[in-house]
């Protein structure tokens, strides 16, 4: 599944074809993806110009000169092919492993742009979707109304983490994956950020807030490393997953880039640490961490007692 850095890479790849360009013809090959397309979808796009292409969490948003915004989500397997007028052809952020992706039978939306570019949406599993919502009500629309702060922005600070996590006894990893608190962080980057911050994934989230609600040094550190991890992943072109496993089963560039994810039993990459990466399961998903440089801080039961006014 594409995570935030991959979606940002897709945005950057789509921008030259779409921003400032007019939809000249939009062809739908089926009536729905994960959800039905909006009514008169093609007609509402055709003739309209894309004023800007942005990203919110794992969503792409294209503001149109009609006052509507095209909202796009890649789901599990969505990808775009971009054919430029000069004959170049790219699949920005193409990070999938399964050969089924990219075959023409999964081309569901073909957007011919007035500048000569063609943007094709391909989605083998069809968990992606597209929607049209009024631009003026974008933040309050059903996709974004309950969404937390944007992690790749100035909004993510130690103070914000402390405010969001205060009084929560939920494990730190679960709190970071809660899209209502911080939107767009996925399993891989949460594992990587917790390792860089030296924080145990089962540590109660509320321990990152001081008694007065302000941020602990750990909260500030965590905010900083989340930004670093995401920025590095975007800089890597969102291709971090592309070579994860080659068709012959050998590991690719992915394992060079990540410090804990899917590295169970391997040596910790923190300089001077003699620990090895372990795997636990939290909420049904794998967590990878180093117990040496991510020591457990405070058991949940201790925090519960404290919250209850006990010793
Ligand atoms: Zn370590």
XYZ file of C-alpha atoms and ligand atoms in Angstrom:
312
model
C 0.000 0.000 0.000
C 1.415 3.413 -0.864
C 2.282 5.494 2.155
C 2.521 9.258 2.374
C 5.969 9.634 0.753
C 4.866 7.531 -2.229
C 1.716 9.634 -2.638
C 3.800 12.803 -2.497
C 6.046 11.334 -5.188
C 2.984 10.618 -7.323
C 1.848 14.228 -6.844
C 5.183 15.540 -8.051
C 5.065 13.223 -11.043
C 1.543 14.269 -12.007
C 2.116 18.001 -11.631
C 3.865 18.636 -14.991
C 1.026 16.903 -16.837
C -1.874 18.376 -14.900
C -1.168 21.728 -13.243
C -2.336 24.556 -15.474
C -3.716 22.039 -17.968
C -7.307 21.561 -19.070
C -9.101 18.206 -19.150
C -10.009 17.759 -22.802
C -11.465 14.271 -22.497
C -12.010 11.996 -19.479
C -12.919 8.377 -20.264
C -14.221 5.989 -17.611
C -13.852 2.280 -18.326
C -16.194 1.276 -15.502
C -18.839 2.821 -13.227
C -16.979 2.462 -9.949
C -13.700 1.897 -8.197
C -14.001 1.399 -4.439
C -17.021 3.718 -4.666
C -19.101 4.771 -7.681
C -17.711 7.742 -9.580
C -19.591 10.993 -8.817
C -22.535 11.822 -11.074
C -21.560 13.291 -14.448
C -17.919 12.838 -13.431
C -16.422 13.237 -16.901
C -18.644 16.207 -17.789
C -17.678 18.019 -14.598
C -13.980 17.610 -15.443
C -13.942 18.161 -19.200
C -13.132 21.740 -20.165
C -11.934 22.537 -16.650
C -8.399 23.636 -15.824
C -6.352 22.323 -12.894
C -5.316 25.322 -10.813
C -3.168 23.336 -8.402
C -2.338 19.823 -7.277
C -1.854 19.237 -3.557
C -1.664 16.336 -1.117
C -3.423 15.884 2.210
C -2.255 12.770 4.087
C -2.554 10.024 1.428
C -5.048 11.941 -0.728
C -4.315 13.949 -3.860
C -6.438 17.051 -4.457
C -6.674 18.889 -7.771
C -8.405 22.281 -7.544
C -10.390 23.055 -10.690
C -11.429 26.418 -12.091
C -15.052 25.292 -11.666
C -14.918 25.672 -7.887
C -14.733 21.918 -7.402
C -11.775 19.839 -6.246
C -10.958 16.426 -7.655
C -10.056 14.182 -4.704
C -8.074 11.041 -5.552
C -6.968 8.146 -3.344
C -4.741 5.298 -4.535
C -6.141 2.668 -2.170
C -4.039 -0.488 -2.136
C -2.827 -0.692 -5.700
C -3.669 2.537 -7.533
C -1.063 4.022 -9.852
C -0.854 6.641 -12.567
C 0.841 6.421 -15.919
C 1.820 9.789 -17.308
C 2.449 10.106 -21.060
C 3.864 13.535 -21.840
C 3.540 15.289 -25.215
C 7.289 14.856 -25.820
C 6.826 11.085 -25.817
C 8.228 10.461 -22.339
C 6.290 8.045 -20.202
C 6.529 7.698 -16.435
C 4.771 5.964 -13.584
C 5.617 8.283 -10.681
C 6.071 6.508 -7.379
C 5.538 3.124 -8.967
C 6.258 0.995 -5.941
C 4.328 -2.176 -6.544
C 5.668 -5.675 -6.683
C 2.857 -7.620 -8.247
C 3.097 -7.980 -11.980
C -0.694 -7.739 -12.260
C -0.462 -4.008 -11.699
C 0.003 -1.891 -14.743
C -1.648 -4.214 -17.228
C -4.046 -2.331 -19.537
C -7.103 -4.244 -18.367
C -6.799 -2.365 -15.068
C -6.744 1.070 -16.750
C -9.965 2.519 -15.350
C -9.728 6.272 -16.002
C -7.988 7.917 -18.960
C -7.563 11.684 -18.781
C -6.502 13.426 -21.981
C -5.183 16.873 -21.141
C -5.276 19.926 -23.393
C -1.483 20.177 -23.247
C -1.162 16.822 -25.008
C -0.419 14.759 -21.910
C -2.401 11.628 -21.082
C -2.850 10.570 -17.465
C -4.117 7.015 -16.949
C -5.312 5.660 -13.608
C -4.667 1.946 -13.206
C -5.835 -0.013 -10.164
C -5.786 -3.818 -10.112
C -7.572 -4.209 -6.778
C -9.818 -1.141 -7.097
C -9.578 0.073 -3.501
C -8.773 3.551 -4.808
C -11.417 6.149 -5.573
C -12.084 9.569 -7.057
C -14.541 12.193 -5.862
C -15.527 15.779 -6.635
C -16.213 18.131 -3.737
C -16.673 21.923 -3.500
C -13.262 23.529 -3.032
C -14.658 25.980 -0.495
C -15.775 23.096 1.734
C -12.774 20.861 1.205
C -11.508 20.810 4.805
C -15.003 19.945 6.061
C -15.793 17.318 3.417
C -16.326 13.703 4.414
C -12.774 12.729 3.487
C -10.996 15.360 5.575
C -13.377 16.499 8.330
C -12.077 14.063 10.951
C -8.519 13.954 9.714
C -5.659 14.806 12.069
C -2.727 17.112 11.494
C -0.513 16.806 8.422
C 2.770 15.126 9.408
C 4.864 16.641 6.631
C 4.116 20.215 7.662
C 4.971 22.812 10.279
C 1.866 21.677 12.203
C 3.718 18.627 13.513
C 5.618 19.861 16.573
C 6.459 18.456 19.967
C 3.746 20.669 21.416
C 1.190 19.266 18.975
C 2.148 15.694 19.840
C 1.849 16.438 23.550
C -1.557 18.061 23.061
C -2.868 15.159 20.956
C -1.427 12.332 23.066
C -1.992 13.752 26.560
C -3.895 11.384 28.868
C -3.822 8.593 26.279
C -2.730 5.213 27.581
C -2.904 3.684 24.128
C 0.495 2.419 22.893
C 2.582 5.056 21.176
C 2.555 3.178 17.889
C -1.247 2.967 17.849
C -1.544 6.672 18.608
C 0.795 7.518 15.733
C -1.274 5.372 13.363
C -4.548 6.995 14.490
C -5.512 9.063 11.455
C -7.724 11.325 13.585
C -4.629 12.549 15.446
C -1.929 12.611 12.763
C -3.074 11.822 9.229
C -1.100 9.792 6.747
C 1.496 7.959 8.833
C 1.668 4.253 8.037
C 3.264 1.210 9.600
C 6.693 1.445 7.987
C 7.395 5.084 8.768
C 6.010 4.854 12.309
C 8.390 1.962 13.056
C 11.292 3.905 11.579
C 10.458 7.122 13.444
C 10.078 5.397 16.818
C 13.473 3.790 16.353
C 15.151 7.083 15.529
C 13.471 8.694 18.527
C 14.558 5.838 20.829
C 10.983 5.233 21.952
C 9.429 1.844 22.722
C 6.367 1.221 20.512
C 4.311 0.009 23.490
C 5.078 3.007 25.633
C 1.840 4.808 26.608
C 1.306 7.757 24.276
C 0.426 10.051 27.169
C 3.970 9.814 28.546
C 5.074 12.278 25.855
C 3.127 15.055 27.589
C 4.300 16.692 30.787
C 1.896 17.030 33.708
C 1.124 20.580 32.560
C 0.362 19.333 29.042
C 3.543 20.638 27.468
C 5.884 18.483 25.368
C 8.582 16.308 26.881
C 11.980 16.268 25.147
C 10.910 12.908 23.691
C 7.857 14.537 22.094
C 10.038 17.175 20.455
C 12.478 14.523 19.289
C 9.670 12.391 17.852
C 8.176 15.314 15.906
C 11.597 16.052 14.452
C 12.397 12.500 13.360
C 8.953 11.927 11.819
C 9.644 14.902 9.576
C 13.122 13.572 8.809
C 11.964 10.069 7.936
C 9.222 11.330 5.624
C 11.443 13.935 3.994
C 14.158 11.358 3.305
C 11.611 8.957 1.849
C 10.230 11.639 -0.460
C 13.758 12.575 -1.481
C 14.352 8.906 -2.349
C 11.572 9.319 -4.884
C 9.024 7.145 -3.187
C 10.803 4.271 -4.803
C 11.811 2.800 -1.495
C 9.452 -0.100 -1.941
C 10.015 -0.748 -5.608
C 12.948 -3.054 -5.137
C 11.848 -4.493 -1.848
C 11.832 -7.999 -3.260
C 12.998 -8.735 -6.755
C 11.161 -11.331 -8.810
C 13.880 -13.825 -7.875
C 13.167 -13.244 -4.175
C 16.337 -11.368 -3.287
C 16.166 -8.244 -1.188
C 16.603 -4.888 -2.867
C 17.378 -1.290 -2.030
C 14.598 -1.163 0.533
C 16.662 -2.850 3.194
C 19.492 -0.424 2.690
C 17.239 2.506 3.470
C 15.323 1.321 6.514
C 16.714 0.704 9.950
C 14.134 -1.569 11.557
C 11.274 -2.366 9.212
C 11.313 -6.046 8.199
C 14.807 -6.489 9.680
C 13.926 -8.963 12.433
C 17.003 -10.689 13.868
C 19.414 -8.335 12.114
C 21.801 -6.012 13.927
C 20.499 -2.625 15.008
C 21.855 0.136 12.808
C 22.243 2.668 15.592
C 25.998 3.338 15.907
C 27.339 1.666 19.032
C 24.193 -0.386 19.700
C 24.709 -4.144 20.078
C 20.993 -4.915 19.917
C 19.085 -6.842 17.291
C 15.749 -5.968 15.711
C 12.740 -7.780 17.153
C 9.181 -8.083 15.901
C 5.993 -7.884 17.916
C 2.373 -7.711 16.772
C 0.296 -4.686 17.726
C -3.328 -4.401 16.589
C -2.699 -7.239 14.162
C 0.247 -5.540 12.452
C 3.976 -6.130 12.743
C 6.073 -3.724 14.748
C 9.858 -3.809 14.372
C 12.119 -2.213 16.968
C 15.359 -2.489 18.934
C 14.764 -3.194 22.620
C 18.219 -1.852 23.441
C 17.863 1.660 22.051
C 14.083 1.739 22.442
C 13.722 0.660 26.087
C 10.254 0.408 27.565
C 9.539 3.447 29.676
C 6.477 3.084 31.817
C 4.136 0.083 31.894
C 0.542 0.900 31.038
C -0.720 -0.256 34.416
C 1.456 2.304 36.222
C -0.002 5.135 34.152
C -3.529 3.834 34.782
C -2.910 3.926 38.532
C -1.535 7.425 38.287
C -4.528 8.614 36.268
C -6.813 7.041 38.859
C -5.094 8.994 41.599
C -3.269 5.968 42.985
C 0.390 5.851 44.055
Zn 19.531 -0.434 18.860
